Amino acid sequence: MTTDPLRQLRAEGLSLWLDGVDGRLIENGTLDHAVDALGVTGVTCAPAGDGDPGVLGSRQGRNAVGESAAYGAAPAEVARTVAARGARAVCAALLPVWSASRGAEGLACAPVGHTLDARAALAEARWLHWTVDRPNLLVGLPADPVGMATMSDCLAEGIGVAVGPVYGAEQYHQVLDAWLRGLERAHAAGLPLSGIPAAVHIPVSAIEEAARPLLAAHTGPAAQGLDHRIGIAVARLVFSAYEHVLDTPRWHDLVRAGARPHRLVWSVDTDEAARLAGGLIAEGTAQSLTAEGLRLLSGAVVPMEGDTLSGRTAAAHADLDLLSDLGVEWPRRAKELGQDAPRHQHEAWHALVDEVAQAMEQAGRHPG
């Protein structure tokens, strides 16, 4: 056990990411503190909308709304611009980390709003990449067919990407192929592969939460604690696929051209951080937590036993087989969850646009 879990995780070769960063966490110093004091080396910008103040909760966001109301900008334009400014500020805060690590760390993921149409998603990804104009930006895309096609297109143009959420190994295999195809196209176009970063998000806590109601009717010993093992089981299978692809001739060809592995990011909810941290350890991966999750984890006593993902596929398959014996086919449920994710991201974007429109209307009625 260790009384300094954050330091121990870093010693195990993991990166710490701060999840849900918005303008408020930039302005109040939370992001700087996480980077300087807690060793955070990656960030996921907060999804927009759903009633979360997000970009509208910051001084910069409010000022932009007031300015835009004065000259009649469209709410979608304002939302997109303010989100891009926030992403640029996050990238700037992490740029020293990115430079010191020669691009291996210091990455920041900012989601796109258009996720249901491939042409619109690619156009917005390009716009975000060009507008933020920072080498450590990852354009956030869902891991569905549209998102994966856009991922390949972005990588082929030298645009860094982060895809997710990924709920199962089958979905991850599709992401792997899209990632490799994009890098191969970039190489064929003569682009330097060393400067094209990528990350894949696996929502470990959300996987457990999705499994829990499916097991609610099962009270026998076989079901006891199974919901707390499914997220790690999926993580182990994903990591096994990751290790396998990095040992293939296809990947070795890309390495010779300068390519780097993508980062697997295990997303953990605040109240699950202490329980899950010790079970998601593998060198070169990352754990993503909220600011509150990092605070709670830093003061917790967490069992640490080294790498808990490599070579654990038998245990992972055993847990998923047990789930199947109880009538729950996780691959099918994972596919459903993956199909729902783009719609949620799209709806969150439109919720933000609606909030911006209301704020602009209010600013227009009460200028200054």
Short mmCIF file of C-alpha atoms in Angstrom, two decimals:
data_model
loop_
_atom_site.label_atom_id
_atom_site.label_comp_id
_atom_site.label_asym_id
_atom_site.label_seq_id
_atom_site.Cartn_x
_atom_site.Cartn_y
_atom_site.Cartn_z
CA MET A 1 0.00 0.00 0.00
CA THR A 2 1.03 3.61 -0.49
CA THR A 3 -0.05 6.89 1.07
CA ASP A 4 0.96 8.83 -2.05
CA PRO A 5 -1.00 7.11 -4.84
CA LEU A 6 -0.43 9.83 -7.43
CA ARG A 7 3.35 9.58 -7.11
CA GLN A 8 3.19 5.79 -7.16
CA LEU A 9 1.05 5.76 -10.30
CA ARG A 10 3.57 8.02 -12.02
CA ALA A 11 6.38 5.74 -10.82
CA GLU A 12 4.58 2.82 -12.46
CA GLY A 13 4.81 4.66 -15.79
CA LEU A 14 1.24 5.98 -15.88
CA SER A 15 0.22 9.48 -16.85
CA LEU A 16 -2.39 11.43 -14.93
CA TRP A 17 -5.02 13.32 -16.89
CA LEU A 18 -7.42 15.94 -15.60
CA ASP A 19 -10.95 15.37 -16.84
CA GLY A 20 -13.67 17.96 -17.39
CA VAL A 21 -11.55 21.11 -17.71
CA ASP A 22 -13.44 24.26 -18.62
CA GLY A 23 -12.83 27.99 -18.42
CA ARG A 24 -13.51 28.12 -14.70
CA LEU A 25 -10.78 25.59 -13.87
CA ILE A 26 -8.37 27.57 -16.02
CA GLU A 27 -9.20 30.93 -14.44
CA ASN A 28 -9.26 29.74 -10.80
CA GLY A 29 -5.87 28.05 -11.06
CA THR A 30 -7.07 24.46 -10.74
CA LEU A 31 -5.43 23.43 -14.01
CA ASP A 32 -2.09 25.04 -13.16
CA HIS A 33 -2.12 23.43 -9.71
CA ALA A 34 -2.89 20.01 -11.20
CA VAL A 35 0.01 20.30 -13.62
CA ASP A 36 2.55 21.86 -11.24
CA ALA A 37 1.71 20.12 -7.95
CA LEU A 38 -0.03 16.86 -8.88
CA GLY A 39 1.93 15.90 -11.97
CA VAL A 40 -0.96 16.00 -14.41
CA THR A 41 0.29 15.67 -18.00
CA GLY A 42 -2.93 15.48 -20.02
CA VAL A 43 -6.38 17.08 -20.11
CA THR A 44 -9.83 16.36 -21.44
CA CYS A 45 -11.83 19.54 -21.97
CA ALA A 46 -15.32 19.49 -20.52
CA PRO A 47 -18.17 18.38 -22.77
CA ALA A 48 -20.49 21.25 -23.46
CA GLY A 49 -24.11 21.65 -22.55
CA ASP A 50 -26.39 19.51 -20.39
CA GLY A 51 -26.87 22.43 -18.03
CA ASP A 52 -23.16 22.64 -17.17
CA PRO A 53 -21.98 26.27 -17.26
CA GLY A 54 -18.89 25.10 -19.19
CA VAL A 55 -17.49 27.91 -21.30
CA LEU A 56 -20.24 30.26 -20.05
CA GLY A 57 -19.01 29.86 -16.48
CA SER A 58 -15.74 31.63 -17.22
CA ARG A 59 -15.04 35.34 -17.49
CA GLN A 60 -13.71 34.82 -21.00
CA GLY A 61 -16.91 33.07 -22.03
CA ARG A 62 -19.17 35.73 -20.61
CA ASN A 63 -17.14 38.49 -22.24
CA ALA A 64 -17.30 36.73 -25.60
CA VAL A 65 -21.06 36.39 -25.35
CA GLY A 66 -21.45 40.08 -24.53
CA GLU A 67 -19.19 41.15 -27.38
CA SER A 68 -20.90 38.83 -29.86
CA ALA A 69 -24.38 39.99 -28.90
CA ALA A 70 -23.31 43.51 -29.84
CA TYR A 71 -22.48 42.61 -33.45
CA GLY A 72 -25.08 39.92 -34.07
CA ALA A 73 -22.98 36.77 -34.33
CA ALA A 74 -24.81 33.45 -34.54
CA PRO A 75 -24.91 31.46 -31.27
CA ALA A 76 -23.25 28.42 -32.88
CA GLU A 77 -20.37 30.62 -34.06
CA VAL A 78 -19.95 32.08 -30.58
CA ALA A 79 -20.06 28.67 -28.89
CA ARG A 80 -17.50 27.26 -31.28
CA THR A 81 -15.16 30.24 -30.93
CA VAL A 82 -15.26 30.35 -27.14
CA ALA A 83 -14.70 26.59 -26.91
CA ALA A 84 -11.69 26.92 -29.23
CA ARG A 85 -10.27 29.76 -27.09
CA GLY A 86 -10.61 27.56 -24.03
CA ALA A 87 -8.90 24.66 -25.79
CA ARG A 88 -6.04 26.97 -26.80
CA ALA A 89 -5.62 28.09 -23.18
CA VAL A 90 -5.49 24.46 -22.01
CA CYS A 91 -2.96 23.59 -24.69
CA ALA A 92 -0.85 26.57 -23.66
CA ALA A 93 -0.83 25.44 -20.03
CA LEU A 94 0.39 21.99 -21.09
CA LEU A 95 2.83 23.12 -23.78
CA PRO A 96 5.88 23.11 -21.44
CA VAL A 97 5.06 19.48 -20.56
CA TRP A 98 4.67 18.66 -24.25
CA SER A 99 8.01 20.29 -25.08
CA ALA A 100 9.90 18.66 -22.21
CA SER A 101 8.60 15.21 -23.19
CA ARG A 102 9.18 15.83 -26.91
CA GLY A 103 5.50 15.40 -27.62
CA ALA A 104 4.89 12.26 -25.60
CA GLU A 105 2.95 14.09 -22.86
CA GLY A 106 1.12 17.38 -22.48
CA LEU A 107 -1.85 16.49 -24.70
CA ALA A 108 -5.25 18.18 -24.51
CA CYS A 109 -8.46 16.74 -25.97
CA ALA A 110 -11.26 19.05 -27.13
CA PRO A 111 -14.46 17.49 -28.55
CA VAL A 112 -16.12 18.46 -31.81
CA GLY A 113 -19.83 19.20 -31.87
CA HIS A 114 -20.85 17.68 -35.20
CA THR A 115 -20.65 13.91 -34.78
CA LEU A 116 -23.49 12.48 -36.88
CA ASP A 117 -22.23 13.39 -40.35
CA ALA A 118 -18.73 12.52 -41.56
CA ARG A 119 -18.28 15.61 -43.76
CA ALA A 120 -19.42 17.99 -41.02
CA ALA A 121 -17.28 16.22 -38.41
CA LEU A 122 -14.17 16.46 -40.60
CA ALA A 123 -14.85 20.12 -41.42
CA GLU A 124 -15.20 20.99 -37.74
CA ALA A 125 -12.14 18.95 -36.80
CA ARG A 126 -10.10 20.87 -39.38
CA TRP A 127 -11.48 24.19 -38.14
CA LEU A 128 -10.68 23.36 -34.51
CA HIS A 129 -7.17 22.21 -35.43
CA TRP A 130 -6.44 25.34 -37.46
CA THR A 131 -8.04 27.75 -34.96
CA VAL A 132 -6.38 26.38 -31.82
CA ASP A 133 -3.10 25.99 -33.73
CA ARG A 134 -1.22 24.11 -31.02
CA PRO A 135 0.77 20.90 -31.60
CA ASN A 136 -0.59 19.22 -28.45
CA LEU A 137 -4.27 19.46 -29.38
CA LEU A 138 -6.28 16.27 -29.84
CA VAL A 139 -9.58 16.68 -31.66
CA GLY A 140 -12.17 14.62 -29.78
CA LEU A 141 -14.33 12.23 -31.83
CA PRO A 142 -16.76 9.43 -30.95
CA ALA A 143 -15.69 5.84 -31.62
CA ASP A 144 -18.50 4.99 -34.04
CA PRO A 145 -18.21 4.45 -37.82
CA VAL A 146 -18.51 8.21 -38.52
CA GLY A 147 -15.97 9.07 -35.82
CA MET A 148 -13.53 6.40 -36.91
CA ALA A 149 -13.72 7.45 -40.56
CA THR A 150 -13.11 11.03 -39.46
CA MET A 151 -10.26 9.84 -37.27
CA SER A 152 -8.51 8.26 -40.26
CA ASP A 153 -9.07 11.37 -42.35
CA CYS A 154 -7.70 13.64 -39.60
CA LEU A 155 -4.61 11.52 -39.04
CA ALA A 156 -4.01 11.41 -42.79
CA GLU A 157 -3.86 15.23 -42.70
CA GLY A 158 -1.60 15.36 -39.64
CA ILE A 159 -4.35 16.26 -37.16
CA GLY A 160 -4.05 14.67 -33.71
CA VAL A 161 -7.16 12.89 -32.47
CA ALA A 162 -8.71 11.34 -29.39
CA VAL A 163 -11.56 8.87 -29.84
CA GLY A 164 -13.99 7.41 -27.36
CA PRO A 165 -15.75 6.28 -25.37
CA VAL A 166 -14.77 2.69 -26.19
CA TYR A 167 -16.87 0.16 -24.29
CA GLY A 168 -15.47 -3.14 -25.53
CA ALA A 169 -12.59 -4.96 -27.17
CA GLU A 170 -14.46 -5.43 -30.46
CA GLN A 171 -15.01 -1.70 -30.77
CA TYR A 172 -11.36 -1.09 -29.91
CA HIS A 173 -10.18 -3.41 -32.70
CA GLN A 174 -12.09 -1.20 -35.15
CA VAL A 175 -10.44 1.89 -33.66
CA LEU A 176 -7.03 0.26 -34.06
CA ASP A 177 -7.62 -0.32 -37.76
CA ALA A 178 -8.83 3.25 -38.29
CA TRP A 179 -5.78 4.59 -36.43
CA LEU A 180 -3.32 2.51 -38.45
CA ARG A 181 -5.00 3.39 -41.75
CA GLY A 182 -4.82 7.08 -40.94
CA LEU A 183 -1.12 6.91 -40.11
CA GLU A 184 -0.40 4.89 -43.24
CA ARG A 185 -2.14 7.52 -45.35
CA ALA A 186 -0.18 10.28 -43.59
CA HIS A 187 3.06 8.43 -44.31
CA ALA A 188 2.09 7.99 -47.95
CA ALA A 189 1.47 11.74 -48.11
CA GLY A 190 4.96 12.42 -46.78
CA LEU A 191 3.90 13.80 -43.39
CA PRO A 192 6.15 13.35 -40.32
CA LEU A 193 4.40 10.74 -38.17
CA SER A 194 6.16 11.71 -34.95
CA GLY A 195 4.01 14.81 -34.69
CA ILE A 196 0.60 13.12 -35.03
CA PRO A 197 -0.58 12.16 -31.54
CA ALA A 198 -3.63 10.07 -30.68
CA ALA A 199 -5.48 8.81 -27.61
CA VAL A 200 -8.31 6.37 -26.97
CA HIS A 201 -10.65 6.78 -23.98
CA ILE A 202 -12.05 3.75 -22.16
CA PRO A 203 -14.72 4.80 -19.61
CA VAL A 204 -14.07 2.15 -16.96
CA SER A 205 -16.52 3.55 -14.40
CA ALA A 206 -19.24 4.02 -17.05
CA ILE A 207 -18.79 0.38 -18.12
CA GLU A 208 -19.39 -0.75 -14.55
CA GLU A 209 -22.38 1.57 -14.22
CA ALA A 210 -23.89 0.14 -17.42
CA ALA A 211 -23.39 -3.43 -16.20
CA ARG A 212 -24.91 -2.82 -12.77
CA PRO A 213 -28.63 -2.72 -13.69
CA LEU A 214 -28.17 -5.78 -15.91
CA LEU A 215 -27.02 -7.70 -12.84
CA ALA A 216 -29.61 -6.30 -10.44
CA ALA A 217 -31.89 -9.35 -10.72
CA HIS A 218 -29.04 -11.77 -9.92
CA THR A 219 -28.44 -12.22 -6.21
CA GLY A 220 -26.46 -15.48 -6.22
CA PRO A 221 -22.78 -15.79 -5.35
CA ALA A 222 -21.76 -15.78 -9.03
CA ALA A 223 -22.98 -12.20 -9.41
CA GLN A 224 -21.43 -10.85 -6.22
CA GLY A 225 -18.96 -8.09 -7.02
CA LEU A 226 -19.04 -8.84 -10.74
CA ASP A 227 -20.14 -5.30 -11.59
CA HIS A 228 -16.93 -4.06 -9.95
CA ARG A 229 -14.80 -6.31 -12.16
CA ILE A 230 -16.30 -5.76 -15.62
CA GLY A 231 -14.63 -2.40 -16.24
CA ILE A 232 -11.19 -3.78 -15.45
CA ALA A 233 -11.94 -6.92 -17.50
CA VAL A 234 -12.65 -4.75 -20.55
CA ALA A 235 -9.52 -2.69 -19.85
CA ARG A 236 -7.42 -5.87 -19.76
CA LEU A 237 -8.77 -7.09 -23.10
CA VAL A 238 -8.25 -3.67 -24.67
CA PHE A 239 -4.69 -3.52 -23.38
CA SER A 240 -4.00 -7.03 -24.70
CA ALA A 241 -5.16 -5.92 -28.17
CA TYR A 242 -2.98 -2.83 -27.85
CA GLU A 243 0.10 -4.90 -26.99
CA HIS A 244 -0.63 -7.28 -29.86
CA VAL A 245 -0.89 -4.59 -32.52
CA LEU A 246 2.38 -3.02 -31.37
CA ASP A 247 4.08 -6.32 -32.17
CA THR A 248 2.87 -6.57 -35.77
CA PRO A 249 4.83 -5.89 -38.98
CA ARG A 250 2.23 -3.27 -39.89
CA TRP A 251 3.06 -1.24 -36.79
CA HIS A 252 6.80 -1.84 -37.08
CA ASP A 253 6.73 -0.28 -40.56
CA LEU A 254 5.08 2.82 -39.11
CA VAL A 255 7.57 2.99 -36.24
CA ARG A 256 10.41 3.08 -38.74
CA ALA A 257 8.65 6.11 -40.25
CA GLY A 258 8.54 7.83 -36.85
CA ALA A 259 5.07 6.87 -35.53
CA ARG A 260 4.33 6.73 -31.81
CA PRO A 261 1.77 4.55 -30.03
CA HIS A 262 -1.51 6.14 -29.10
CA ARG A 263 -2.30 6.68 -25.44
CA LEU A 264 -4.88 4.47 -23.75
CA VAL A 265 -6.77 6.62 -21.23
CA TRP A 266 -8.78 4.91 -18.49
CA SER A 267 -11.56 7.29 -17.40
CA VAL A 268 -12.55 6.90 -13.74
CA ASP A 269 -15.39 8.59 -11.86
CA THR A 270 -14.60 10.67 -8.78
CA ASP A 271 -16.10 8.30 -6.21
CA GLU A 272 -14.46 5.25 -7.80
CA ALA A 273 -10.92 6.60 -8.03
CA ALA A 274 -9.46 4.94 -4.93
CA ARG A 275 -11.03 1.55 -5.71
CA LEU A 276 -10.04 1.43 -9.39
CA ALA A 277 -6.64 3.14 -9.45
CA GLY A 278 -4.67 0.07 -8.43
CA GLY A 279 -6.40 -2.15 -10.98
CA LEU A 280 -5.63 0.01 -14.02
CA ILE A 281 -1.84 0.00 -14.04
CA ALA A 282 0.21 -0.52 -17.18
CA GLU A 283 3.19 1.50 -18.33
CA GLY A 284 2.44 4.02 -21.05
CA THR A 285 -1.28 4.33 -20.28
CA ALA A 286 -3.12 7.11 -18.43
CA GLN A 287 -5.80 7.48 -15.80
CA SER A 288 -8.20 10.39 -16.23
CA LEU A 289 -9.96 11.86 -13.19
CA THR A 290 -11.78 15.04 -12.26
CA ALA A 291 -10.12 17.62 -10.04
CA GLU A 292 -12.08 16.28 -7.09
CA GLY A 293 -11.13 12.72 -8.00
CA LEU A 294 -7.45 13.64 -8.01
CA ARG A 295 -7.85 15.35 -4.64
CA LEU A 296 -9.54 12.33 -3.08
CA LEU A 297 -7.09 9.88 -4.61
CA SER A 298 -4.09 11.87 -3.40
CA GLY A 299 -5.20 11.34 0.21
CA ALA A 300 -6.32 7.72 -0.10
CA VAL A 301 -4.54 4.50 0.81
CA VAL A 302 -4.55 2.43 -2.38
CA PRO A 303 -3.25 -1.14 -2.88
CA MET A 304 -0.56 -1.15 -5.57
CA GLU A 305 0.84 -4.35 -7.03
CA GLY A 306 2.55 -3.18 -10.19
CA ASP A 307 1.20 -3.92 -13.65
CA THR A 308 -2.37 -5.20 -13.30
CA LEU A 309 -3.34 -5.26 -17.00
CA SER A 310 -0.64 -7.19 -18.86
CA GLY A 311 -1.09 -10.94 -19.10
CA ARG A 312 -4.51 -10.90 -17.41
CA THR A 313 -6.71 -11.88 -20.35
CA ALA A 314 -7.69 -15.25 -18.85
CA ALA A 315 -9.18 -13.53 -15.80
CA ALA A 316 -10.89 -10.97 -18.04
CA HIS A 317 -12.47 -13.63 -20.24
CA ALA A 318 -13.56 -15.55 -17.14
CA ASP A 319 -15.45 -12.53 -15.81
CA LEU A 320 -17.10 -11.82 -19.17
CA ASP A 321 -18.01 -15.51 -19.53
CA LEU A 322 -19.56 -15.39 -16.08
CA LEU A 323 -21.52 -12.34 -17.16
CA SER A 324 -22.70 -14.25 -20.22
CA ASP A 325 -23.76 -17.21 -18.07
CA LEU A 326 -26.01 -14.78 -16.20
CA GLY A 327 -27.65 -13.77 -19.47
CA VAL A 328 -25.72 -10.56 -20.10
CA GLU A 329 -23.87 -10.46 -23.45
CA TRP A 330 -21.42 -7.61 -22.89
CA PRO A 331 -20.25 -7.31 -26.53
CA ARG A 332 -23.83 -6.61 -27.56
CA ARG A 333 -24.35 -4.07 -24.77
CA ALA A 334 -20.99 -2.44 -25.55
CA LYS A 335 -22.05 -2.02 -29.17
CA GLU A 336 -25.30 -0.34 -28.08
CA LEU A 337 -23.45 2.03 -25.77
CA GLY A 338 -21.00 2.89 -28.54
CA GLN A 339 -23.85 3.70 -30.90
CA ASP A 340 -25.46 6.01 -28.33
CA ALA A 341 -22.31 8.04 -27.62
CA PRO A 342 -22.27 10.17 -30.82
CA ARG A 343 -25.86 11.21 -30.23
CA HIS A 344 -25.06 12.29 -26.66
CA GLN A 345 -22.07 14.34 -27.85
CA HIS A 346 -24.18 15.90 -30.61
CA GLU A 347 -27.00 16.74 -28.19
CA ALA A 348 -24.58 18.23 -25.69
CA TRP A 349 -23.23 20.52 -28.40
CA HIS A 350 -26.71 21.75 -29.31
CA ALA A 351 -27.51 22.25 -25.63
CA LEU A 352 -24.49 24.55 -25.40
CA VAL A 353 -25.60 26.48 -28.48
CA ASP A 354 -29.03 26.97 -26.89
CA GLU A 355 -27.41 28.20 -23.66
CA VAL A 356 -25.25 30.62 -25.62
CA ALA A 357 -28.30 31.90 -27.49
CA GLN A 358 -30.10 32.57 -24.20
CA ALA A 359 -27.04 34.30 -22.75
CA MET A 360 -26.69 36.45 -25.88
CA GLU A 361 -30.34 37.43 -25.68
CA GLN A 362 -29.89 38.39 -22.04
CA ALA A 363 -26.75 40.38 -22.85
CA GLY A 364 -28.58 42.17 -25.63
CA ARG A 365 -31.34 43.22 -23.25
CA HIS A 366 -28.87 44.34 -20.59
CA PRO A 367 -25.69 45.51 -22.35
CA GLY A 368 -22.65 46.18 -20.20
#
